[in-house]
Coordinates of C-alpha atoms in Angstrom, one line a residue:
X18 CA 0.4 0.2 0.2
X19 CA 1.4 3.1 -1.0
X20 CA 0.5 6.1 1.6
X21 CA -0.6 9.5 0.2
X22 CA 2.3 12.1 1.0
X23 CA 4.6 9.1 1.8
X24 CA 8.4 9.1 1.4
X25 CA 7.5 6.0 -1.1
X26 CA 4.6 8.1 -2.8
X27 CA 6.9 11.2 -3.0
X28 CA 9.7 9.2 -4.4
X29 CA 8.9 5.6 -6.1
X30 CA 11.3 4.3 -4.0
X31 CA 10.2 1.2 -2.1
X32 CA 12.6 1.4 1.2
X33 CA 12.0 -0.9 4.3
X34 CA 13.2 -0.1 7.3
X35 CA 13.6 -1.8 11.1
X36 CA 12.4 -0.1 14.2
X37 CA 13.2 -1.2 18.0
X38 CA 10.3 0.3 20.3
X39 CA 11.4 0.0 23.9
X40 CA 8.5 0.4 25.7
X41 CA 5.6 0.2 23.5
X42 CA 2.8 0.4 25.3
X43 CA 0.3 2.4 23.1
X44 CA -0.7 4.6 26.1
X45 CA 0.2 8.0 23.5
X46 CA -1.8 6.7 20.9
X47 CA -0.1 6.0 17.0
X48 CA 3.3 6.0 17.2
X49 CA 5.4 8.2 14.9
X50 CA 6.2 5.5 12.7
X51 CA 2.6 4.7 12.0
X52 CA 2.6 5.9 8.0
X53 CA 5.3 3.7 7.6
X54 CA 3.8 0.3 9.0
X55 CA 0.3 1.2 7.1
X56 CA 2.2 1.4 4.1
X57 CA 4.3 -2.0 4.8
X58 CA 7.5 -0.5 4.8
X59 CA 8.5 -1.3 8.5
X60 CA 9.5 -4.0 10.6
X61 CA 8.6 -3.4 14.0
X62 CA 10.6 -5.3 17.1
X63 CA 8.5 -4.2 20.2
X64 CA 9.6 -4.3 23.6
X65 CA 6.7 -4.4 26.5
X66 CA 6.9 -6.4 30.2
X67 CA 3.4 -5.1 30.7
X68 CA 1.8 -8.3 30.5
X69 CA -1.8 -6.6 30.1
X70 CA -0.1 -3.7 27.3
X71 CA 1.9 -7.1 25.5
X72 CA -1.5 -8.6 25.5
X73 CA -2.8 -5.8 23.7
X74 CA -0.2 -5.4 21.3
X75 CA -0.1 -9.1 20.4
X76 CA -3.7 -8.4 19.6
X77 CA -4.0 -5.9 17.1
X78 CA -0.1 -6.4 15.6
X79 CA 0.1 -7.1 11.7
X80 CA 2.4 -9.6 9.9
X81 CA 5.5 -6.8 9.9
X82 CA 5.7 -7.1 13.7
X83 CA 6.9 -8.9 16.9
X84 CA 6.6 -8.0 20.2
X85 CA 8.5 -8.9 23.6
X86 CA 7.7 -9.4 27.3
X87 CA 11.6 -8.2 28.5
X88 CA 12.0 -5.4 30.3
X89 CA 15.2 -3.5 28.0
X90 CA 18.3 -2.5 30.4
X91 CA 21.6 -3.4 31.3
X92 CA 21.4 -6.9 31.4
X93 CA 20.9 -7.3 35.6
X94 CA 18.3 -7.6 38.3
X95 CA 16.4 -4.5 38.9
X96 CA 13.5 -3.4 41.5
X97 CA 10.6 -2.0 39.5
X98 CA 8.4 0.7 40.9
X99 CA 4.8 -0.1 40.5
X100 CA 3.2 3.5 40.7
X101 CA -0.7 4.7 41.5
X102 CA -0.1 6.3 37.9
X103 CA 1.0 3.3 35.4
X104 CA 2.7 5.5 33.0
X105 CA 5.2 6.4 35.8
X106 CA 6.1 2.8 37.1
X107 CA 10.1 2.7 36.7
X108 CA 13.1 1.4 37.4
X109 CA 14.2 4.3 39.2
X110 CA 12.5 5.7 42.5
X111 CA 10.2 8.5 42.1
X112 CA 11.6 11.7 43.6
X113 CA 8.9 13.0 46.2
X114 CA 10.7 16.3 46.2
X115 CA 10.5 16.8 42.3
X116 CA 7.0 15.5 42.4
X117 CA 5.7 17.6 44.8
X118 CA 5.6 21.0 42.8
X119 CA 3.2 19.9 40.3
X120 CA -0.4 19.1 40.0
X121 CA -1.3 15.6 40.6
X122 CA 2.3 14.2 40.6
X123 CA 3.0 12.9 44.2
X124 CA -0.5 10.9 43.7
X125 CA 0.5 9.7 40.3
X126 CA 4.0 9.0 41.9
X127 CA 3.1 7.0 44.8
X128 CA 4.8 3.5 44.9
X129 CA 1.9 1.2 45.1
X130 CA 4.2 -1.7 45.4
X131 CA 7.6 -2.8 44.0
X132 CA 8.8 -6.3 42.2
X133 CA 11.9 -7.7 41.3
X134 CA 12.6 -8.0 37.7
X135 CA 15.4 -9.4 35.0
X136 CA 16.5 -7.1 32.3
X137 CA 18.0 -7.9 28.8
X138 CA 20.7 -5.7 27.1
X139 CA 19.3 -4.5 23.6
X140 CA 23.3 -6.0 22.6
X141 CA 22.0 -9.2 23.3
X142 CA 18.6 -9.4 21.8
X143 CA 19.5 -11.3 18.5
X144 CA 15.3 -9.9 16.8
X145 CA 17.0 -5.9 17.8
X146 CA 20.1 -7.0 15.2
X147 CA 20.2 -4.8 12.3
X148 CA 17.8 -1.9 13.2
X149 CA 17.3 1.9 11.8
X150 CA 15.5 3.1 14.5
X151 CA 15.3 2.9 18.0
X152 CA 12.3 4.4 19.7
X153 CA 12.3 4.5 23.8
X154 CA 10.1 5.4 26.6
X155 CA 11.0 3.7 29.7
X156 CA 10.7 6.4 32.5
X157 CA 13.9 7.4 33.3
X158 CA 15.7 4.3 32.2
X159 CA 17.0 5.2 28.8
X160 CA 20.6 6.3 29.3
X161 CA 20.8 2.5 30.7
X162 CA 19.9 1.0 27.9
X163 CA 21.9 3.3 25.8
X164 CA 24.8 2.3 27.4
X165 CA 24.4 -1.5 27.0
X166 CA 23.2 -0.8 23.4
X167 CA 26.2 0.2 22.1
X168 CA 26.9 -2.3 19.3
X169 CA 23.0 -2.1 17.9
X170 CA 23.6 2.4 18.0
X171 CA 26.6 1.7 15.5
X172 CA 23.9 0.9 13.5
X173 CA 21.1 3.2 13.7
X174 CA 20.2 5.9 12.0
X175 CA 17.4 7.5 14.5
X176 CA 17.0 7.7 18.2
X177 CA 13.6 9.0 19.4
X178 CA 13.7 9.2 23.4
X179 CA 11.9 10.4 26.0
X180 CA 14.0 13.0 28.2
X181 CA 13.3 14.9 31.1
X182 CA 14.6 18.5 32.2
X183 CA 14.2 17.9 36.0
X184 CA 14.3 14.9 37.8
X185 CA 11.1 13.2 38.4
X186 CA 12.7 10.0 39.9
X187 CA 16.0 9.6 42.4
X188 CA 19.3 10.1 40.5
X189 CA 17.4 10.2 37.3
X190 CA 19.8 11.2 34.2
X191 CA 18.6 14.8 32.5
X192 CA 18.5 15.6 28.8
X193 CA 22.0 16.9 29.0
X194 CA 23.1 13.3 30.4
X195 CA 21.6 11.7 27.1
X196 CA 22.6 14.3 24.7
X197 CA 26.1 13.8 25.9
X198 CA 26.2 10.0 25.6
X199 CA 24.7 9.5 22.3
X200 CA 27.2 12.3 20.6
X201 CA 29.4 10.4 21.7
X202 CA 28.1 7.2 19.5
X203 CA 28.0 9.4 16.5
X204 CA 24.4 11.3 17.1
X205 CA 23.5 14.9 16.5
X206 CA 20.7 16.0 18.4
X207 CA 17.7 17.3 16.0
X208 CA 14.8 18.4 17.4
X209 CA 12.1 18.1 20.4
X210 CA 8.8 16.0 19.2
X211 CA 7.6 18.0 21.1
X212 CA 8.1 19.2 25.0
X213 CA 5.8 19.3 27.6
X214 CA 5.4 22.1 30.5
X215 CA 3.5 21.6 33.7
X216 CA 2.4 24.8 35.9
X217 CA 3.9 25.0 39.3
X218 CA 2.1 24.9 42.5
X219 CA 0.1 26.4 43.9
X220 CA -1.1 28.1 40.6
X221 CA -3.9 27.0 38.6
X222 CA -5.0 27.7 35.0
X223 CA -8.9 26.7 34.7
X224 CA -8.8 23.7 37.2
X225 CA -6.7 22.1 34.7
X226 CA -4.0 20.2 36.3
X227 CA -3.0 19.5 33.0
X228 CA -2.0 22.7 31.8
X229 CA 1.3 23.7 31.3
X230 CA 2.6 27.4 31.6
X231 CA 6.8 28.4 31.9
X232 CA 8.8 25.1 33.3
X233 CA 9.5 22.5 30.7
X234 CA 9.5 19.0 32.8
X235 CA 9.9 16.7 29.7
X236 CA 9.6 15.8 26.0
X237 CA 10.6 13.5 23.2
X238 CA 14.2 14.3 21.4
X239 CA 14.7 13.2 18.3
X240 CA 18.9 12.4 17.7
X241 CA 20.0 11.0 14.1
X242 CA 23.2 9.9 12.4
X243 CA 25.6 13.1 12.5
X244 CA 24.3 15.1 9.2
X245 CA 27.9 16.9 8.8
X246 CA 29.5 13.1 7.9
X247 CA 26.2 11.5 5.9
X248 CA 29.1 10.4 3.7
X249 CA 30.5 7.9 6.1
X250 CA 26.7 6.2 5.5
X251 CA 25.8 3.7 2.3
X252 CA 22.9 4.7 0.1
X253 CA 20.6 1.8 1.6
X254 CA 21.4 3.8 5.0
X255 CA 20.6 7.2 3.2
X256 CA 17.2 6.3 1.7
X257 CA 16.4 4.2 5.1
X258 CA 17.2 7.8 7.1
X259 CA 15.5 9.9 4.6
X260 CA 12.3 8.1 5.1
X261 CA 12.0 8.1 8.6
X262 CA 12.7 11.4 8.5
X263 CA 9.7 12.3 6.3
X264 CA 7.5 10.1 7.2
X265 CA 7.9 10.4 11.1
X266 CA 9.0 13.2 11.7
X267 CA 8.1 15.6 8.4
X268 CA 11.7 17.2 8.6
X269 CA 11.9 17.9 5.1
X270 CA 14.8 20.3 4.7
X271 CA 17.3 17.5 6.2
X272 CA 15.2 14.8 3.9
X273 CA 16.6 16.7 0.9
X274 CA 19.9 17.0 2.3
X275 CA 20.5 13.7 3.0
X276 CA 19.0 12.5 -1.0
X277 CA 21.4 14.9 -2.4
X278 CA 24.2 12.6 -0.5
X279 CA 22.4 9.8 -1.6
X280 CA 22.5 11.2 -5.4
X281 CA 25.8 12.1 -5.2
X282 CA 27.3 8.4 -4.6
X283 CA 24.9 6.3 -7.2
X284 CA 24.3 8.8 -9.4
X285 CA 20.6 9.1 -9.0
X286 CA 18.2 12.1 -9.2
X287 CA 15.6 11.4 -6.3
X288 CA 16.4 14.5 -4.8
X289 CA 15.2 16.7 -7.4
X290 CA 12.2 14.3 -7.7
X291 CA 11.7 14.8 -4.0
X292 CA 11.5 18.5 -4.1
X293 CA 9.0 18.6 -6.8
X294 CA 6.8 16.4 -5.8
X295 CA 6.9 17.7 -2.2
X296 CA 6.3 21.2 -3.5
X297 CA 3.2 20.5 -5.9
X298 CA 0.2 20.7 -4.5
X299 CA -2.4 18.9 -4.0
X300 CA 0.4 15.6 -3.6
X301 CA 2.7 17.5 -1.3
X302 CA 1.9 17.0 2.3
X303 CA 1.0 19.8 4.7
X304 CA 4.0 22.2 5.4
X305 CA 5.8 21.9 9.1
X306 CA 5.2 23.8 12.0
X307 CA 7.5 25.1 14.2
X308 CA 6.7 27.1 17.5
X309 CA 3.5 28.1 16.2
X310 CA 4.7 29.2 13.0
X311 CA 3.3 28.0 9.3
X312 CA 6.0 27.7 6.8
X313 CA 3.8 29.2 3.7
X314 CA 2.9 26.4 1.2
X315 CA 4.9 27.0 -2.4
X316 CA 7.3 29.0 -0.5
X317 CA 9.8 26.1 -1.0
X318 CA 13.0 26.1 -3.1
X319 CA 16.5 25.4 -3.4
X320 CA 18.8 27.6 -2.9

């Protein structure tokens, strides 16, 4: 199936990608790679230790999806802190001094019980070999996973990870720690997708405990293979990177930059085809938004 506006539709290049999703519980709606999966252009390896969430994933999965019951970490046994708000359960202990700053969090972060669980290293899981993209959201344990997945990360093109700017958990690595490590592995920070703020107590706006204001608390951060060194990537890697950036994040300028390098290596002309189809209504996808500003449709061109 060719999805309108997809990378496949715009370039007629049937590139297939492999995506590992650590913490695949679909509590936040469709994943960013949904278009690639819908078009039959992605293979998914998901990890979800929550039995109910795993059952739901397996019930709805397609032929190109597999889901494993492992908790991913450093290969050791850990204490799992199960919280009143299931989305806050973590291998890290909730930090009450930070949680009490925000409405709702002291309740959601209350530890109901603990369990001892075994973890696996991503480097040791055969099903994870050769992935193009890693998506991960495991409530503060992301850096532990990265530190024990250096072999797999050396093959990867994109990392989509939740990051925090305040330690919601005790001794939790923050955005700066994650960025520094991934940079050491050859990745560059690309963009947030998005960030989330919360109102600091005691202020409240419209009786909405989920409302945000000034304090950014967490977000999803997108890291890409160093775009100043694209010549180190092979043509298949460049196509996979372009497809992921287009379908998942609408990073059209970076997609074009990657395709220019692809054409340089192969002698092909996918970059001008992509640009032409991207800007030709009605086939082109909607223009990206950044900070609430719309880039006028039809104002894209090569310089």
